[in-house]
Amino acid sequence: GTICFDDDGDSYCEAPPCRNAAGTLPDCNDAAPGIHPGANETPDNVDNDCNGRVDDGTMPPPDESPRPS
């Protein structure tokens, strides 16, 4: 993506300030609109909120494997 433009339309870019982005914090993935500073962290092995920590504050997804009977 381009450094000074919000490529994914989530109001954050890779190196603020940017022409079309209101966010002042850098976007850690400017190709995914659901990943940006302040996004909700989900248990998906991705740093959704750009704080440098993966899946922080989330519960792992439930184990869907069948139980032996």
mmCIF file of C-alpha atoms in Angstrom:
data_model
loop_
_atom_site.group_PDB
_atom_site.id
_atom_site.type_symbol
_atom_site.label_atom_id
_atom_site.label_comp_id
_atom_site.label_asym_id
_atom_site.label_seq_id
_atom_site.Cartn_x
_atom_site.Cartn_y
_atom_site.Cartn_z
ATOM 1 C CA GLY A 1 0.000 0.000 0.000
ATOM 2 C CA THR A 2 0.886 3.625 -0.092
ATOM 3 C CA ILE A 3 2.366 5.128 3.055
ATOM 4 C CA CYS A 4 0.513 8.469 3.031
ATOM 5 C CA PHE A 5 -2.943 7.231 2.025
ATOM 6 C CA ASP A 6 -5.519 5.099 3.835
ATOM 7 C CA ASP A 7 -5.607 2.136 1.458
ATOM 8 C CA ASP A 8 -8.330 0.107 3.215
ATOM 9 C CA GLY A 9 -10.739 2.913 4.160
ATOM 10 C CA ASP A 10 -10.648 2.439 7.949
ATOM 11 C CA SER A 11 -9.462 6.035 8.671
ATOM 12 C CA TYR A 12 -5.895 4.930 9.519
ATOM 13 C CA CYS A 13 -2.784 4.811 7.333
ATOM 14 C CA GLU A 14 0.719 3.411 7.694
ATOM 15 C CA ALA A 15 2.484 6.691 8.489
ATOM 16 C CA PRO A 16 0.139 9.499 9.681
ATOM 17 C CA PRO A 17 -0.687 12.252 8.974
ATOM 18 C CA CYS A 18 -2.354 11.138 5.758
ATOM 19 C CA ARG A 19 -4.495 12.800 3.144
ATOM 20 C CA ASN A 20 -7.682 10.783 3.691
ATOM 21 C CA ALA A 21 -7.203 9.401 7.211
ATOM 22 C CA ALA A 22 -8.418 10.923 10.465
ATOM 23 C CA GLY A 23 -6.483 8.505 12.691
ATOM 24 C CA THR A 24 -3.235 9.742 14.212
ATOM 25 C CA LEU A 25 -1.873 6.291 15.083
ATOM 26 C CA PRO A 26 -0.305 4.095 12.386
ATOM 27 C CA ASP A 27 -2.289 1.248 10.839
ATOM 28 C CA CYS A 28 -0.423 -2.053 11.246
ATOM 29 C CA ASN A 29 -2.262 -3.606 8.276
ATOM 30 C CA ASP A 30 -3.455 -1.059 5.729
ATOM 31 C CA ALA A 31 -4.885 -3.797 3.511
ATOM 32 C CA ALA A 32 -7.497 -4.982 6.045
ATOM 33 C CA PRO A 33 -10.192 -2.523 7.214
ATOM 34 C CA GLY A 34 -10.936 -4.542 10.377
ATOM 35 C CA ILE A 35 -7.343 -4.194 11.604
ATOM 36 C CA HIS A 36 -6.423 -0.760 12.971
ATOM 37 C CA PRO A 37 -5.741 1.021 16.278
ATOM 38 C CA GLY A 38 -8.846 0.756 18.469
ATOM 39 C CA ALA A 39 -10.333 -2.242 16.626
ATOM 40 C CA ASN A 40 -11.853 -5.012 18.712
ATOM 41 C CA GLU A 41 -9.361 -7.781 19.368
ATOM 42 C CA THR A 42 -10.679 -11.200 18.366
ATOM 43 C CA PRO A 43 -9.162 -14.652 19.020
ATOM 44 C CA ASP A 44 -7.869 -15.169 15.477
ATOM 45 C CA ASN A 45 -4.080 -15.192 15.939
ATOM 46 C CA VAL A 46 -3.877 -11.619 14.524
ATOM 47 C CA ASP A 47 -3.072 -8.293 16.229
ATOM 48 C CA ASN A 48 -6.407 -6.643 15.315
ATOM 49 C CA ASP A 49 -5.910 -3.474 17.394
ATOM 50 C CA CYS A 50 -2.288 -2.760 16.380
ATOM 51 C CA ASN A 51 -0.929 -2.733 19.922
ATOM 52 C CA GLY A 52 1.823 -5.260 19.226
ATOM 53 C CA ARG A 53 0.091 -8.111 21.078
ATOM 54 C CA VAL A 54 -1.828 -10.919 19.360
ATOM 55 C CA ASP A 55 -5.262 -11.854 20.755
ATOM 56 C CA ASP A 56 -4.699 -9.976 24.031
ATOM 57 C CA GLY A 57 -7.755 -9.882 26.288
ATOM 58 C CA THR A 58 -9.630 -12.532 24.319
ATOM 59 C CA MET A 59 -10.760 -16.020 25.117
ATOM 60 C CA PRO A 60 -9.676 -18.803 22.765
ATOM 61 C CA PRO A 61 -12.418 -20.212 20.565
ATOM 62 C CA PRO A 62 -14.209 -23.219 22.039
ATOM 63 C CA ASP A 63 -12.793 -26.627 21.209
ATOM 64 C CA GLU A 64 -15.101 -28.029 18.550
ATOM 65 C CA SER A 65 -13.412 -31.429 18.346
ATOM 66 C CA PRO A 66 -15.659 -34.425 19.056
ATOM 67 C CA ARG A 67 -15.419 -35.935 22.501
ATOM 68 C CA PRO A 68 -14.829 -39.686 22.787
ATOM 69 C CA SER A 69 -17.857 -41.531 24.171
#
